[in-house]
Structure formats: C-alpha cells, structure tokens
Amino acid sequence: MSSETILKDYAAQLARIATSLAIADNDVVHGDVAAGQPHDRVGMFTEGNLSKRADKLTDQFEDFEEDFDALPTFISRYIHEIPLAAYDTGASDADRFVRWLPTVTELTPEQRDLTLVIRSRFAVEEAGRRNRLGHVRFQELVSLNDQLVKELTTNPSLGIHLNPLRTRAVFETGLLIGEDDYPPDGVEVLFFAFQNEVRTVILEPEGRSLVQTLSDIGQCSLARLKKQLELTTSLDDESLMEMLTDCSEVGLIAFS
Amino acid sequence: MNHPPGTPAIGYAIREQNRPIMDDPAINAAEITFERADDPLRVDTYIQDLDVEHVSVHALKLSVASPEPPNQTYLEALRAIAIENGASSVSDHLGFTRDGDNGVEMGHFAPPPWTDAALTATCRNIDHIQKRLRDTRFYVETIAYLFEFQGTMSEADFVSKMLKCTGCGWLLDVTNVYANATNFNFDPYEFIASVMPHAETVQMHLAGGYFDERSNMYIDSHSEPIPDAVWGLYRFSLEQGRGKVDAVFVERDQDFPDEAGWRSEIRRVREIAEQVEVPA
C-alpha cells in the first residue's frame, strides 16, 4: 500500500473514532480498542469529556439557571447530539448551544434575552480575537480618560475614539435590566469590552446617535463630532459634554 | 537566587492558587496553559510581573496525531502567547483531540494507535509545528490514557521513533508513565530508560492522582500530592536524562494545598534535581 493510501485509511479511522467519541457513541470504536482492554474504559473517557463539556456550558448560564428550568435536559441532549467542533472553546460552544436551542424548543421572551446575553458576550470576545491590537490600544487610551476628560470644555481638537469591541442587542423584556416598564419595541443594550471584561450600557436615543455617528466617521476631533451631530440631533453642548463624560467613565469612548 | 549550573529550571504550572508562592527561591520556571492565557480580551500578559528564567507554554489542542496538521490560526495564537510571555518553549500532548481541521473535537486527547500510519502523520505534524514555531522549542508530552487502540508497535518504540524522526523535545510526564505502568502493567523504569536516549532535550511534569477502586485504575487527576513512587521515578528520570533536562513543572488542578504545601513540594523537586545533577 502506498503511504498516501495508508494515511487516507488513518484519516478515515480517526474520523470514525473522533466523531463517535465526541458524542459518546462508544460501541463504534470497540473494535479499534487493543485486545484485552476493557471496553468500559472507553465509556469512562467519553463520560469524563461530556461531563466537562456540560459543566462549561452550565457555567455560562451562571445566575440564569432559575430562568431555564429545563437547562440540564437541553444541555444533555445537545452534547449527545452535536459534537464539539474542532478548536471549539467553552464560549464558542455556548454560542452554538444558544443558537441550537430555538431549533428544538420554543423559548420564552425572557429566555431569548438570556441567550442574547451569551451571544453578545461571545460576539465581543470574537471581535477581540479579530482586533487585538485595536483593543489593547483602546484600553491604553481609556486609562488616560480621567486626565483627558477635563479637556472636553477647552480643547476642540481632542480626539474621540469609540470602543472597537462592541455589539448591540435589543432585549424584549425587562428581566436583565431590572425594570418592569420597558418599551414595547425593546431596550437597546450595548455590550463592549472593558479591560478583560464585557460590560453593558443601556443607551438613550441621543446615546445611540452618538455611537452611530462615531461608528460612521471613525476616530475624530471633538469639533468634528459636534459638527456631525448637529446634522442629525438637536443635542446641546452641555448635554453632549455630559454624555461624553458618562461614556468615558464606563470605557465606551476614549480620548487622545 | 542562584541555582547550581546544570540543574533544570523548576516551577509550577501557573494557577491562580499558586501565584502567591511563585516567588519562592526554589522556583525559576513557570508553565502557562495556552487555553488559560489566550483570553481574547486580555490587556496584560498572563505571566504578569513574574520574574523567572524559563517560561513554557503548554497547549491542549495541537492534536499532533491527527491526520491533518493544526491550523494556522491556532498556531499563530500559540506563538503570540509564547512571545508576549517570553516563553522559550511550547509543548502539547502525544495524542489526538479531533479528526481533521473542520471536524469534531472529542474534548480530551486520546493516544494514537501505535502504528506506522499514526507515526507518519504525527511526525509530519510535528515538523509542521516546529517550522511555524521557529526558534521556540517544541516538546511532546507522553499522556496518561484509559485505553489504547490496536497497534503494531509499543508506545516506547513509537515515542522513540517520533523523537528521532523529528528532533522535538520530550515532555516526560513522570506521573503519566507511572499511571500507565500501573494500569497497563509494564515497568515504568524500563519505559523511561528505553526512550530517554532518543530525546535531545527533555522537560518533565510531576503531579499526583489517586487509585480508583471502582475502575481499578490509577487516575492522573492532578488533585493529590506527588506519590512516593513518582518521586522515585522522577529521580531515576533525572539520572537517565542527566545534562538534557531543561525544566521540570509540577501540575496541580484540584484540591489545592496550603502555602506550606505548595512550597515544600517544589522545594523537594529542586532538592532531588540538585542531588542528581550536582552529586556530593
């Protein structure tokens, strides 16, 4: 047999083994196990792996478990039906899990909000993987916010930067924002990175305009931002300064 | 603190629980687990301000025995973590966690079948990894396993041929050899003595597990102090590898000891290394 054929056979053998063991379909590999070695050890291997996978998924729902009665059942079903993808991490598996959930059950609006939290956190982390340099640079600038915020009233050429690691989500309910009274069209929440955490902020319409404008024009001077906002909002100077100050305090914008 | 020349660098695999004692005079090395350090939102290095002579990055998903080499994204991320933490070496396990690059992940590594086909794929993958890691030395760890696949050679032969063929370093996990020897009834001393001559450079892992009566197996759980039998095997391994052991790392992942426990264990690791390398 040529070495190419041998490697092809090896690839087929490992594909069969990995695909089966990933979902604890243990019987499939019993014929591959060395003679004399008990087959229940294959079960120990997969049981340990699936249990770790389930723990990692459960951890992602920490604090939310009481809103998800059937969570353990769904996690168990998911890990036995959907194998972990190559290079998957705990966070990416959780993202896949919450995308899979609505395909097998009808989620309540509250549960949909919870899944949105997991997806949004993951989206911010993935943005971090794609733009590490941007994240590190921005966080360096954020560390100067306390100093530079003072220049808001005196320096029209002060540079304004929007956090590059962010994603928006619209919650259907007040479950996660602690409010019973929420607008019928939902509450817009911005998820963004602060240091190595993911933070959230609820944006009022003016705040949304500010973020959208900065997102459209990119890094700009305070003077240019003001000019741009004049075209789209009726925001007065004092309110703008207040909003920029608030956004800098939470780490959504930075100055240079 | 100055350590006698020729002794390996010694330290812990960093966990939050042992960071406070990483300044112990017995420690001059640290191992970083890649999957812990690779936080996409990190702004600081994982090593932080720890000042040690030798840093190694320990990975879990290179899957060196897979039919395909690991993908470029994973390798680049691994190299980035090594560079930003000042690591001079990278290691991973002799096993497979997935089939192909677009395939599935099992969640933990299984040993390859001890066959020529697996050896060819493993050597080709290690060559690929070493090229991508450039001047960062790569070590392959012999794993503890619960079962083996049908093969045509012994594990010792497989490992020896892999080391000869690729020139990669051997990460000899002494506890893993002890666990496999206990569970599969072979002589761990013979295993180490037969593989060691084929390794150009060596790192070691030490850890403690427990004997599980139900399965009748020694489980390498990293949850107990290093057992006496492993201390003996460690001394023997140092003697066998004299002059080519770069670093020794102790791993602990559960049931962490108190401060005195952390310190006394690592001091014993150093004491034995110095006794072997610098005989009285």
Coordinates of N, CA and C in Angstrom, one line a residue, chain A residues 6-7 10-11 13-15 17-19 21-22 29-35 37-38 41-42 44-45 47 49 52 83-89 124-126 128-129 132 135-136 139 165 193 195-198, chain B residues 38-43 61 65-67 69-71 74 84 96 98-110 112-113 115 117-118 120-122 124 146-150 183-184 212 215-217 219:
Chain A
I6 N -2.2 4.7 3.0 CA -2.1 4.4 4.4 C -2.6 5.6 5.2
L7 N -2.2 6.8 4.8 CA -2.6 8.0 5.5 C -4.1 8.3 5.4
Y10 N -5.8 6.0 7.6 CA -5.7 6.5 9.0 C -6.6 7.7 9.3
A11 N -6.8 8.6 8.3 CA -7.7 9.7 8.4 C -9.1 9.2 8.6
Q13 N -10.0 6.3 9.8 CA -10.1 5.6 11.1 C -10.3 6.7 12.2
L14 N -9.5 7.8 12.1 CA -9.6 8.8 13.2 C -10.9 9.6 13.1
A15 N -11.4 9.8 11.8 CA -12.7 10.5 11.7 C -13.8 9.7 12.3
I17 N -13.4 7.4 14.7 CA -13.2 7.4 16.2 C -13.6 8.7 16.8
A18 N -13.1 9.8 16.3 CA -13.4 11.1 16.9 C -14.9 11.5 16.8
T19 N -15.5 11.2 15.7 CA -16.9 11.5 15.5 C -17.8 10.7 16.5
L21 N -16.6 9.2 19.5 CA -16.3 9.5 20.9 C -16.8 10.9 21.3
A22 N -16.9 11.8 20.3 CA -17.3 13.2 20.6 C -18.8 13.2 21.1
V29 N -16.3 2.3 18.5 CA -14.9 2.2 18.5 C -14.4 0.9 19.2
H30 N -15.3 0.1 19.7 CA -14.9 -1.1 20.5 C -13.9 -2.0 19.7
G31 N -14.2 -2.0 18.4 CA -13.4 -2.9 17.5 C -12.0 -2.3 17.3
D32 N -11.8 -1.0 17.6 CA -10.4 -0.4 17.5 C -9.6 -0.5 18.7
V33 N -10.3 -0.9 19.9 CA -9.5 -0.9 21.1 C -8.6 -2.2 21.2
A34 N -7.4 -2.0 21.8 CA -6.5 -3.1 21.8 C -7.0 -4.3 22.5
A35 N -6.6 -5.4 22.1 CA -7.1 -6.7 22.6 C -6.9 -6.7 24.1
Q37 N -8.2 -5.0 26.5 CA -8.5 -3.8 27.3 C -10.0 -3.7 27.4
P38 N -10.5 -3.5 28.7 CA -12.0 -3.5 28.9 C -12.6 -2.3 28.2
R41 N -13.7 1.3 29.6 CA -12.8 2.4 29.8 C -13.1 3.4 28.7
V42 N -13.6 3.0 27.6 CA -14.0 4.0 26.5 C -15.1 4.8 27.1
M44 N -15.6 5.5 30.2 CA -15.0 6.4 31.2 C -14.5 7.7 30.5
F45 N -13.8 7.4 29.4 CA -13.2 8.5 28.6 C -14.3 9.5 28.2
E47 N -17.5 9.8 29.1 CA -18.3 10.3 30.2 C -17.6 11.5 30.8
N49 N -15.3 13.4 29.4 CA -15.3 14.6 28.4 C -16.6 15.3 28.3
K52 N -17.4 17.3 31.4 CA -16.6 18.6 31.5 C -17.3 19.6 30.5
P83 N -21.7 17.3 18.2 CA -20.3 17.2 18.7 C -19.6 18.6 18.8
L84 N -18.7 18.6 19.7 CA -17.9 19.8 19.8 C -17.1 20.0 18.5
A85 N -17.1 21.2 18.0 CA -16.4 21.5 16.7 C -14.9 21.6 16.9
A86 N -14.1 21.3 15.9 CA -12.7 21.4 16.0 C -12.3 22.8 16.5
Y87 N -11.4 22.9 17.5 CA -10.9 24.2 18.1 C -12.0 24.9 18.9
D88 N -13.2 24.3 19.1 CA -14.2 25.0 19.9 C -13.7 25.3 21.3
T89 N -14.1 26.4 21.8 CA -13.8 26.7 23.2 C -15.1 26.7 24.0
V124 N -18.5 40.0 21.4 CA -17.4 41.0 21.8 C -16.1 40.2 21.9
E125 N -16.1 39.0 22.5 CA -14.8 38.3 22.6 C -14.3 37.9 21.2
E126 N -15.1 37.6 20.3 CA -14.7 37.3 18.9 C -14.1 38.5 18.2
G128 N -12.6 40.8 19.8 CA -11.3 40.9 20.4 C -10.3 40.0 19.7
R129 N -10.7 38.8 19.3 CA -9.7 37.9 18.6 C -9.3 38.5 17.3
R132 N -7.1 42.4 18.1 CA -6.4 42.5 19.4 C -5.7 43.8 19.6
H135 N -8.0 46.6 20.4 CA -8.5 46.5 21.8 C -7.4 47.0 22.8
V136 N -6.2 46.5 22.6 CA -5.1 46.9 23.5 C -4.9 48.4 23.5
Q139 N -7.7 50.3 25.1 CA -7.7 50.2 26.6 C -6.6 51.1 27.2
L165 N -14.5 47.2 20.3 CA -15.1 45.9 20.6 C -16.5 46.1 21.2
A193 N -16.2 45.8 25.5 CA -15.1 45.3 26.3 C -14.5 46.4 27.2
Q195 N -11.2 46.5 29.7 CA -10.1 45.6 30.1 C -10.4 44.2 29.6
N196 N -10.4 43.2 30.5 CA -10.7 41.9 30.0 C -12.1 41.4 30.4
E197 N -13.0 42.4 30.6 CA -14.4 42.0 30.9 C -15.3 42.5 29.8
V198 N -16.6 42.0 29.8 CA -17.6 42.6 28.9 C -18.6 43.4 29.8
Chain B
D38 N -4.9 32.5 26.6 CA -5.4 33.0 25.4 C -6.8 33.7 25.5
D39 N -6.9 34.6 26.5 CA -8.1 35.4 26.7 C -8.2 36.4 25.6
P40 N -9.2 36.4 24.8 CA -9.3 37.4 23.6 C -9.3 38.8 24.1
L41 N -9.7 39.0 25.3 CA -9.8 40.4 25.8 C -8.7 40.8 26.7
R42 N -7.6 40.0 26.8 CA -6.6 40.3 27.7 C -5.9 41.6 27.4
V43 N -5.5 42.3 28.4 CA -4.7 43.5 28.1 C -3.3 43.4 28.8
K61 N -4.6 21.7 22.2 CA -5.3 21.4 21.0 C -4.5 21.3 19.7
A65 N -1.4 14.0 16.7 CA -1.6 12.7 16.0 C -2.8 12.7 15.0
S66 N -3.4 13.9 14.8 CA -4.5 14.0 13.9 C -4.0 13.8 12.4
P67 N -4.9 13.4 11.6 CA -4.4 13.2 10.2 C -4.0 14.5 9.5
P69 N -2.3 18.6 10.0 CA -1.6 19.5 10.9 C -2.6 20.5 11.5
P70 N -2.2 21.1 12.7 CA -3.1 22.1 13.2 C -3.2 23.3 12.3
N71 N -4.3 24.1 12.5 CA -4.5 25.2 11.5 C -3.6 26.4 11.9
Y74 N -4.6 28.7 15.0 CA -4.3 28.2 16.3 C -2.8 28.4 16.6
E84 N 4.6 37.0 23.8 CA 4.2 38.0 24.8 C 4.6 37.6 26.2
F96 N -4.6 12.7 20.0 CA -5.4 13.4 19.1 C -6.7 13.8 19.8
R98 N -9.1 15.6 17.9 CA -10.0 15.8 16.8 C -9.6 15.0 15.6
D99 N -10.5 14.9 14.6 CA -10.1 14.2 13.4 C -9.4 15.2 12.5
G100 N -10.1 15.9 11.6 CA -9.5 16.8 10.8 C -9.7 18.2 11.3
D101 N -9.3 19.2 10.4 CA -9.4 20.6 10.8 C -10.8 21.1 10.9
N102 N -11.6 20.6 10.0 CA -13.0 21.0 10.0 C -13.9 20.0 10.7
G103 N -13.3 19.2 11.4 CA -14.1 18.1 12.0 C -14.6 18.3 13.4
V104 N -14.5 17.3 14.3 CA -15.1 17.4 15.6 C -13.9 17.3 16.6
E105 N -14.2 17.8 17.8 CA -13.3 17.8 18.9 C -13.9 16.8 19.9
M106 N -13.0 15.9 20.5 CA -13.5 15.0 21.5 C -13.6 15.5 22.9
G107 N -12.9 16.6 23.1 CA -12.9 17.2 24.4 C -11.6 16.8 25.3
H108 N -10.9 15.8 24.8 CA -9.7 15.4 25.5 C -8.9 14.6 24.6
F109 N -7.6 14.5 24.9 CA -6.7 13.7 23.9 C -6.8 12.2 24.2
A110 N -6.9 11.5 23.1 CA -6.7 10.0 23.2 C -5.4 9.7 22.6
P112 N -2.7 8.0 20.1 CA -2.9 7.5 18.7 C -2.7 5.9 18.8
P113 N -3.2 5.3 17.7 CA -2.9 3.9 17.6 C -1.4 3.8 17.4
T115 N 0.9 2.8 15.5 CA 1.1 2.2 14.1 C 2.0 3.1 13.3
A117 N 1.2 4.3 10.4 CA 0.4 5.4 9.8 C 0.3 6.5 10.8
A118 N 0.0 6.2 12.0 CA -0.1 7.3 13.0 C 1.3 8.0 13.3
T120 N 3.7 8.3 11.0 CA 4.0 9.2 9.9 C 3.2 10.5 10.0
A121 N 1.9 10.4 10.3 CA 1.1 11.6 10.5 C 1.6 12.5 11.6
T122 N 2.0 11.8 12.7 CA 2.4 12.6 13.9 C 3.7 13.3 13.6
R124 N 4.9 14.2 10.7 CA 4.7 15.2 9.7 C 4.1 16.5 10.4
L146 N -6.7 5.9 29.2 CA -7.6 4.9 29.9 C -7.6 3.6 29.1
F147 N -7.3 3.8 27.8 CA -7.3 2.6 26.9 C -6.4 2.9 25.7
E148 N -5.9 1.8 25.1 CA -5.1 2.0 23.9 C -5.9 1.4 22.7
F149 N -5.5 1.9 21.5 CA -6.1 1.4 20.3 C -5.1 0.2 19.8
Q150 N -5.7 -0.6 18.9 CA -4.8 -1.7 18.4 C -3.6 -1.1 17.6
N183 N -1.7 0.9 35.3 CA -2.9 0.5 34.6 C -2.7 -0.6 33.5
F184 N -1.5 -0.6 32.9 CA -1.3 -1.5 31.8 C -0.2 -2.5 32.1
D212 N -8.3 4.5 41.8 CA -9.8 4.4 41.8 C -10.2 2.9 41.9
S215 N -12.8 1.4 39.2 CA -12.3 1.1 37.8 C -11.0 0.3 37.9
N216 N -10.4 0.2 39.1 CA -9.1 -0.5 39.3 C -8.0 0.2 38.5
M217 N -8.0 1.5 38.5 CA -7.0 2.3 37.7 C -6.5 3.4 38.6
I219 N -5.8 7.1 38.5 CA -6.3 8.3 37.8 C -5.4 9.5 38.0

